[in-house]
Coordinates of C-alpha atoms in Angstrom, one line a residue:
M11 CA 100.9 -26.7 -35.9
E12 CA 101.8 -23.0 -35.7
L13 CA 100.8 -21.5 -32.3
P14 CA 99.1 -18.1 -32.2
Q15 CA 101.2 -15.2 -31.4
M16 CA 101.1 -13.7 -27.9
P17 CA 99.2 -10.5 -28.7
E18 CA 96.4 -12.5 -30.3
L19 CA 96.1 -14.8 -27.2
M20 CA 95.9 -11.8 -24.8
G21 CA 93.1 -10.2 -26.9
L22 CA 91.1 -13.5 -26.9
S23 CA 91.5 -13.8 -23.1
L24 CA 90.3 -10.3 -22.5
L25 CA 87.2 -10.8 -24.8
L26 CA 86.3 -14.0 -22.9
G27 CA 86.7 -12.3 -19.5
L28 CA 84.5 -9.4 -20.6
L29 CA 81.7 -11.8 -21.8
A30 CA 81.8 -13.6 -18.4
L31 CA 81.5 -10.4 -16.5
M32 CA 78.5 -9.4 -18.5
A33 CA 76.8 -12.7 -18.0
T34 CA 77.4 -12.5 -14.2
A35 CA 76.0 -9.0 -14.1
A36 CA 72.9 -10.1 -16.0
V37 CA 72.2 -12.9 -13.5
A38 CA 72.7 -10.5 -10.6
R39 CA 70.2 -8.0 -12.0
G40 CA 67.6 -10.8 -12.4
W41 CA 68.1 -11.9 -8.8
L42 CA 67.7 -8.3 -7.6
R43 CA 64.5 -7.9 -9.5
A44 CA 63.2 -11.1 -8.0
E45 CA 64.0 -9.8 -4.5
E46 CA 62.2 -6.5 -5.1
E47 CA 59.1 -8.3 -6.4
T48 CA 58.9 -10.9 -3.6
G49 CA 60.3 -8.8 -0.8
R50 CA 62.8 -11.5 0.3
P51 CA 66.1 -13.0 -1.2
V52 CA 65.6 -15.5 -4.0
G53 CA 65.7 -19.1 -2.7
Q54 CA 64.7 -18.2 0.8
K55 CA 61.7 -20.3 2.1
A56 CA 58.5 -18.6 3.2
N57 CA 56.6 -20.3 6.1
G58 CA 59.0 -23.3 5.8
L59 CA 58.0 -23.9 2.1
P60 CA 59.9 -23.3 -1.2
P61 CA 59.0 -20.0 -2.8
D62 CA 56.6 -21.4 -5.4
K63 CA 54.6 -23.5 -3.0
S64 CA 54.5 -20.6 -0.4
L65 CA 52.9 -18.2 -2.9
K66 CA 50.3 -20.7 -3.9
S67 CA 49.5 -21.5 -0.3
K68 CA 49.1 -17.8 0.5
K69 CA 46.7 -17.3 -2.3
Q70 CA 44.6 -20.3 -1.2
K71 CA 44.5 -19.2 2.5
Q72 CA 44.2 -15.5 2.1
R73 CA 40.8 -14.1 2.9
I74 CA 39.7 -10.5 2.3
R75 CA 38.3 -9.1 5.6
K76 CA 35.9 -6.2 5.4
E77 CA 36.6 -3.7 8.0
K78 CA 33.5 -3.1 10.1
P79 CA 32.5 0.6 9.7
Q80 CA 32.8 2.6 12.8
Q81 CA 29.6 3.5 14.6
H82 CA 28.8 7.2 14.5
N83 CA 29.1 8.8 18.0
F84 CA 26.7 11.5 19.1
T85 CA 26.1 13.0 22.5
H86 CA 23.6 15.7 23.7
R87 CA 21.9 16.6 26.9
L88 CA 18.5 15.7 25.5
L89 CA 19.6 12.3 24.0
A90 CA 17.6 9.7 25.9
A91 CA 18.9 6.5 24.2
A92 CA 20.5 5.0 21.1
L93 CA 19.3 1.7 19.7
K94 CA 22.1 -0.2 18.0
S95 CA 21.4 -3.8 17.2
H96 CA 21.2 -3.4 13.3
N97 CA 24.2 -4.3 11.2
G98 CA 23.0 -2.2 8.3
N99 CA 21.7 1.3 7.7
I100 CA 18.1 1.8 8.9
S101 CA 15.7 3.3 6.3
C102 CA 12.4 3.4 8.2
M103 CA 10.7 3.0 11.6
D104 CA 7.2 2.9 13.0
F105 CA 5.6 3.1 16.4
S106 CA 2.8 0.7 17.2
S107 CA -0.6 2.2 17.9
N108 CA -0.6 0.8 21.5
G109 CA 2.7 2.6 22.2
K110 CA 4.5 -0.6 23.2
Y111 CA 6.8 -1.2 20.2
L112 CA 9.0 0.5 17.7
A113 CA 9.7 -1.4 14.4
T114 CA 12.8 -0.6 12.4
C115 CA 14.0 -2.0 9.0
A116 CA 17.5 -2.0 7.6
D117 CA 19.5 -3.2 4.6
D118 CA 20.8 -6.1 6.8
R119 CA 17.7 -8.1 5.8
T120 CA 16.1 -7.8 9.2
I121 CA 13.2 -6.0 11.0
R122 CA 13.8 -5.2 14.6
I123 CA 10.9 -4.9 17.1
W124 CA 11.9 -2.8 20.1
S125 CA 10.2 -2.5 23.5
T126 CA 9.4 1.2 24.2
K127 CA 9.5 0.6 28.0
D128 CA 13.2 -0.1 27.7
F129 CA 14.0 3.2 26.1
L130 CA 15.4 4.7 29.4
Q131 CA 17.1 1.5 30.5
R132 CA 20.8 0.6 29.9
E133 CA 19.8 -2.5 27.8
H134 CA 17.5 -2.2 24.8
R135 CA 15.8 -5.4 24.0
S136 CA 14.6 -6.2 20.5
M137 CA 13.1 -9.1 18.6
R138 CA 14.3 -9.9 15.0
A139 CA 12.4 -10.9 12.0
N140 CA 14.3 -12.0 8.9
V141 CA 13.4 -10.9 5.3
E142 CA 14.3 -13.9 3.1
L143 CA 16.3 -13.1 -0.1
D144 CA 15.6 -9.4 0.1
H145 CA 15.5 -6.5 2.5
A146 CA 12.8 -4.0 3.6
I147 CA 13.0 -0.3 3.0
L148 CA 9.6 0.6 4.6
V149 CA 7.7 -0.9 7.6
R150 CA 4.3 -0.2 9.1
F151 CA 2.4 -1.9 12.1
S152 CA -1.1 -3.1 11.6
P153 CA -3.7 -1.3 13.9
D154 CA -4.1 -4.4 16.2
C155 CA -0.3 -4.7 16.5
R156 CA -0.5 -8.4 15.5
A157 CA 1.2 -7.9 12.1
F158 CA 3.3 -5.5 10.1
I159 CA 3.8 -4.8 6.4
V160 CA 7.1 -4.1 4.6
W161 CA 8.0 -2.9 1.2
L162 CA 10.7 -5.1 -0.4
A163 CA 13.7 -3.3 -2.0
N164 CA 14.4 -5.8 -4.7
G165 CA 10.9 -7.4 -5.1
D166 CA 9.2 -4.0 -5.5
T167 CA 6.1 -5.2 -3.7
L168 CA 4.4 -5.5 -0.3
R169 CA 4.9 -8.4 2.1
V170 CA 2.8 -9.1 5.3
F171 CA 4.3 -10.6 8.4
K172 CA 2.1 -12.0 11.2
M173 CA 3.2 -11.8 14.8
T174 CA 2.4 -14.8 17.0
K175 CA 3.1 -14.6 20.7
R176 CA 5.0 -17.5 22.3
E177 CA 4.7 -18.9 25.8
D178 CA 8.0 -17.2 26.8
G179 CA 6.6 -13.8 26.0
G180 CA 8.5 -13.4 22.7
Y181 CA 7.0 -13.4 19.2
T182 CA 7.3 -15.6 16.1
F183 CA 7.2 -13.7 12.8
T184 CA 5.8 -15.5 9.8
A185 CA 5.5 -14.0 6.3
T186 CA 2.3 -14.7 4.5
P187 CA 2.6 -17.2 1.6
E188 CA 2.1 -14.7 -1.2
D189 CA 3.3 -11.1 -1.6
F190 CA 1.1 -8.4 -3.0
P191 CA 1.1 -8.3 -6.9
K192 CA 3.5 -5.8 -8.5
K193 CA 1.5 -2.7 -9.7
H194 CA 3.8 0.3 -9.3
K195 CA 6.1 1.3 -12.2
A196 CA 8.2 3.8 -10.3
S197 CA 10.1 3.6 -7.0
I198 CA 8.0 3.7 -3.8
V199 CA 7.9 6.8 -1.5
N200 CA 5.7 5.5 1.3
I201 CA 3.2 2.9 2.5
G202 CA 0.6 2.9 5.3
I203 CA -2.3 1.0 6.9
A204 CA -5.5 2.8 7.9
D205 CA -6.1 2.7 11.7
T206 CA -9.5 1.3 11.0
G207 CA -7.8 -1.6 9.2
K208 CA -10.0 -1.1 6.1
F209 CA -7.3 -0.3 3.6
I210 CA -3.6 -0.1 2.7
M211 CA -2.0 2.7 0.8
T212 CA 1.2 2.6 -1.4
A213 CA 2.5 5.7 -3.2
S214 CA 5.3 5.8 -5.9
S215 CA 7.5 8.6 -7.1
D216 CA 5.6 9.1 -10.4
T217 CA 2.0 10.3 -9.7
T218 CA 0.4 7.1 -8.5
I219 CA -1.2 6.2 -5.2
L220 CA -2.9 2.9 -4.9
I221 CA -5.6 2.0 -2.3
W222 CA -5.6 -1.8 -1.5
N223 CA -7.8 -4.0 0.6
L224 CA -6.0 -6.3 3.1
K225 CA -6.1 -9.2 0.6
G226 CA -3.9 -7.5 -2.0
Q227 CA -6.6 -6.3 -4.3
V228 CA -6.5 -2.7 -5.7
L229 CA -9.6 -0.8 -4.7
S230 CA -8.7 2.5 -6.4
T231 CA -5.9 4.3 -8.2
I232 CA -5.2 8.0 -7.5
N233 CA -3.4 10.2 -10.1
T234 CA -2.0 13.1 -8.1
N235 CA -1.2 15.2 -11.2
Q236 CA 1.8 16.6 -9.4
M237 CA 4.5 15.6 -12.0
N238 CA 6.0 13.5 -9.2
N239 CA 5.2 12.5 -5.6
T240 CA 7.8 13.1 -2.9
Y241 CA 5.6 11.9 0.0
A242 CA 2.1 10.5 0.8
A243 CA 0.4 9.4 4.0
I244 CA -2.8 8.3 5.6
S245 CA -4.3 10.5 8.2
P246 CA -4.5 9.1 11.8
C247 CA -8.3 9.3 11.6
S248 CA -8.2 7.0 8.5
R249 CA -10.5 9.2 6.5
F250 CA -7.9 10.9 4.3
V251 CA -4.9 10.2 2.1
A252 CA -2.7 13.2 1.2
S253 CA 0.3 13.7 -1.1
C254 CA 2.9 16.4 -2.0
G255 CA 5.4 16.7 -4.8
F256 CA 6.5 19.1 -7.5
T257 CA 3.6 21.5 -7.1
P258 CA 3.4 24.1 -4.2
D259 CA 0.5 22.5 -2.5
V260 CA -0.6 19.4 -0.5
K261 CA -3.5 17.5 -2.0
V262 CA -5.9 15.6 0.3
W263 CA -8.5 12.9 -0.7
E264 CA -11.2 11.2 1.3
V265 CA -11.4 7.4 1.1
C266 CA -15.1 6.6 1.5
F267 CA -16.6 3.4 2.9
G268 CA -20.3 2.4 3.3
K269 CA -22.0 1.7 6.6
K270 CA -21.4 -2.0 6.2
G271 CA -17.6 -1.4 5.7
D272 CA -17.7 -1.8 1.9
F273 CA -15.4 0.5 -0.2
Q274 CA -17.2 3.1 -2.2
E275 CA -14.9 5.7 -3.7
V276 CA -12.1 8.2 -3.3
V277 CA -13.0 11.8 -3.7
R278 CA -11.1 15.1 -3.6
A279 CA -11.4 16.7 -0.2
F280 CA -9.2 19.9 0.1
E281 CA -5.7 21.3 -0.5
L282 CA -3.1 23.2 1.5
K283 CA -2.3 26.2 -0.6
G284 CA 0.1 28.9 0.4
H285 CA 3.6 27.7 -0.4
S286 CA 5.4 29.2 -3.5
A287 CA 7.5 26.2 -4.4
A288 CA 7.5 22.4 -4.3
V289 CA 6.5 20.8 -0.9
H290 CA 9.1 18.4 0.5
F291 CA 7.1 16.8 3.3
F292 CA 4.0 17.1 5.5
A293 CA 2.5 15.5 8.6
F294 CA -0.7 15.2 10.5
S295 CA -1.4 15.7 14.2
N296 CA -2.7 12.8 16.2
D297 CA -6.3 13.9 15.9
S298 CA -5.9 14.9 12.2
R299 CA -7.1 18.4 13.0
R300 CA -3.8 19.9 12.3
M301 CA -1.3 19.5 9.4
A302 CA 2.2 20.9 8.9
S303 CA 4.2 21.2 5.7
V304 CA 7.7 22.3 4.7
S305 CA 8.6 23.6 1.2
K306 CA 11.5 24.4 -1.1
D307 CA 10.5 28.1 -0.6
G308 CA 12.3 27.9 2.8
T309 CA 9.2 28.0 5.0
W310 CA 7.2 25.6 7.1
K311 CA 3.5 26.1 7.8
L312 CA 1.0 24.9 10.4
W313 CA -2.7 24.4 9.2
D314 CA -6.1 24.0 10.9
T315 CA -7.7 21.2 8.8
D316 CA -10.8 20.8 11.0
V317 CA -13.0 22.3 8.3
E318 CA -16.2 21.5 6.5
Y319 CA -14.6 20.8 3.2
K320 CA -17.9 19.6 1.7
K321 CA -19.1 23.1 2.1
Q322 CA -16.1 24.4 0.2
Q323 CA -14.4 25.6 3.5
D324 CA -10.6 25.7 3.1
P325 CA -8.0 24.9 5.8
Y326 CA -6.8 27.9 7.9
L327 CA -3.2 28.9 8.0
L328 CA -2.2 29.2 11.6
R329 CA 1.6 29.8 11.5
T330 CA 4.4 30.3 9.1
G331 CA 8.1 29.8 10.1
R332 CA 11.4 30.2 8.3
F333 CA 13.6 27.2 7.6
Q334 CA 16.2 28.3 5.1
E335 CA 17.8 24.8 4.8
A336 CA 14.7 23.6 3.0
S337 CA 15.4 25.9 0.0
T338 CA 18.7 24.1 -0.8
M339 CA 18.0 20.4 -0.1
P340 CA 15.1 18.0 0.7
C341 CA 14.1 17.6 4.3
R342 CA 11.7 15.6 6.5
L343 CA 9.1 16.8 9.0
A344 CA 7.4 15.4 12.1
L345 CA 4.6 16.9 14.1
S346 CA 4.1 16.1 17.7
P347 CA 0.8 14.3 18.6
D348 CA -0.5 17.5 20.2
S349 CA 0.8 19.7 17.3
Q350 CA 2.8 21.8 19.8
V351 CA 6.3 20.9 18.4
L352 CA 7.5 20.7 14.8
A353 CA 10.7 18.7 14.1
L354 CA 12.6 19.3 10.8
A355 CA 15.4 17.1 9.6
C356 CA 17.8 18.2 6.9
G357 CA 21.0 16.2 6.1
T358 CA 22.2 15.0 9.4
S359 CA 20.7 17.8 11.6
I360 CA 17.4 18.2 13.4
H361 CA 15.7 21.4 14.3
L362 CA 12.8 21.7 16.8
Y363 CA 10.3 24.6 16.6
S364 CA 7.5 25.8 18.8
T365 CA 4.4 26.0 16.7
R366 CA 2.9 28.4 19.2
R367 CA 5.7 31.0 18.7
G368 CA 7.2 29.8 15.4
E369 CA 10.7 29.9 17.0
E370 CA 13.5 27.4 16.9
E371 CA 13.9 25.9 20.4
E372 CA 16.5 23.1 20.0
R373 CA 19.0 22.1 17.4
F374 CA 20.9 18.7 17.1
E375 CA 23.7 18.7 14.6
Q376 CA 25.5 15.7 13.0
V377 CA 23.1 13.3 14.7
H378 CA 23.9 10.4 12.3
G379 CA 26.8 9.4 10.1
E380 CA 24.4 9.4 7.1
C381 CA 21.5 11.6 6.0
I382 CA 18.5 11.2 8.2
T383 CA 16.0 8.7 6.6
D384 CA 13.1 8.9 9.0
L385 CA 11.8 11.1 11.8
S386 CA 8.9 10.5 14.2
F387 CA 7.4 11.3 17.6
D388 CA 6.2 8.4 19.7
I389 CA 2.4 8.4 20.4
T390 CA 2.8 10.0 23.8
G391 CA 4.9 12.9 22.5
R392 CA 7.6 12.2 25.1
F393 CA 10.3 11.2 22.6
L394 CA 11.5 12.1 19.1
A395 CA 13.1 9.3 17.2
S396 CA 15.5 9.6 14.2
C397 CA 17.4 7.1 12.1
G398 CA 20.0 7.5 9.3
D399 CA 22.8 5.1 9.9
R400 CA 22.8 1.8 11.9
A401 CA 21.3 3.4 15.0
V402 CA 18.0 5.0 16.2
R403 CA 18.5 8.0 18.4
L404 CA 15.8 9.0 20.9
F405 CA 15.5 12.6 22.2
H406 CA 13.5 14.0 25.1
N407 CA 10.9 16.3 23.7
A408 CA 11.8 19.2 25.9
P409 CA 10.0 21.8 23.8
G410 CA 6.8 19.8 24.2
H411 CA 7.2 19.6 27.9
R412 CA 7.8 23.4 28.0
A413 CA 4.6 23.9 26.0
V414 CA 2.7 21.8 28.6
V415 CA 4.1 23.9 31.4
E416 CA 3.2 27.1 29.7
E417 CA -0.3 25.9 29.0
M418 CA -0.8 24.7 32.7
Q419 CA 0.4 28.0 34.0
G420 CA -2.1 29.9 31.8
L421 CA -5.0 27.6 32.9
L422 CA -4.0 28.0 36.5
K423 CA -4.2 31.8 36.3
R424 CA -7.7 31.6 34.9
A425 CA -9.0 28.8 37.2
S426 CA -12.0 30.0 39.2
N427 CA -12.5 27.3 41.9
E428 CA -10.1 25.7 44.4
S429 CA -10.5 22.1 43.2
T430 CA -9.7 23.0 39.7
R431 CA -6.7 25.0 40.9
Q432 CA -5.4 22.0 42.9
R433 CA -5.8 19.6 40.0
L434 CA -4.0 22.0 37.6
Q435 CA -1.2 22.6 40.2
Q436 CA -0.6 18.9 40.4
Q437 CA -0.4 18.6 36.6
L438 CA 1.9 21.6 36.5
T439 CA 4.2 20.1 39.1
Q440 CA 4.3 16.9 37.2
A441 CA 5.1 18.7 33.9
Q442 CA 7.8 20.7 35.6
M443 CA 9.4 17.5 37.0
T444 CA 9.3 15.9 33.6
L445 CA 10.9 19.0 32.0
G446 CA 13.6 19.0 34.6
Y447 CA 14.3 15.3 34.0
S448 CA 14.5 15.8 30.3
T449 CA 16.9 18.8 30.5

């Protein structure tokens, strides 16, 4: 056999060597890619296991942990307390008529019942009621404080919880077997129970207000004719139901019952007229003789509603104040029980006004991490409560205490006999001590 010549052999060797180098380079590139993807050299064990088993084990054991949101921090010289047991955002709160409790509901599927006597203590006790398979967005105490009602977020209906006192002083909370029937077609804006215990009110964002008896039967349907409702409420005297919305007025109806307690009818009572744009919110004083409203026109108004409306007498406008924030975004309003102080919440800030002078006296900014969802004075007027994230913040009502001091000083100057002067001086001294404590 004839052997190949030397030049041909050299060429073949070079070709084979080049192919070998190319194959080696390709394998190396593959290993490098594998290292980049896994973050470690190929073939290295992870947690003492081969690579394939390690990845599989990691996927099985790995759990996604949700980071708990940071609680919003707020400090102020008038901050009395912060209630922080909820794990979800609080949407509504209600003080009991006996002044002993505050109820709060949140999207953590619980209602908390707080003891008001603990407000100034270091520890704030609360009792928890669970909302099965749902969560409450509104809560209201019954007049006898032995029950409360909630509006269910997903069920779109009303549920009643009964409170039973235990031997240890705590309470057991039991939901009634059946919820109220579904009647509203739009989202709810508020619920309430009359202090007489004769009826329940629910209002939705269309133009509908329903009056129910305590057994879940609809007694009357009110069409507000306001294009939409932004708020509705029962007066503390239980005679009236009022609503506001797209129109520049607040409409008030009387819910009439017979002498034997039987429901008769709902009749139009009076209106608060004077705003030039939609009304965001309104509130009653504790005796229902005063009402306050805030409008998109950038003003708030205080009204005397102690009128003979059956004789066509209209409410009197007592005071108008400026609140420019209301012209750009919705806001909430609370009126102190004695109608001396008006609280306005817009976004995450709260403004306190003297209704006597119409001037802003206090301002709290960035009170909550979310927009304020509810605002209310306690029944004594000592505290103002707000919620908007996972906490309720309680403020000393310093403007209210100042108003009492001013009133006592005026009465003392006009007092004619010594016994009256001594009594007023004692009340003045007590009011001044309370004001000093709260500031």
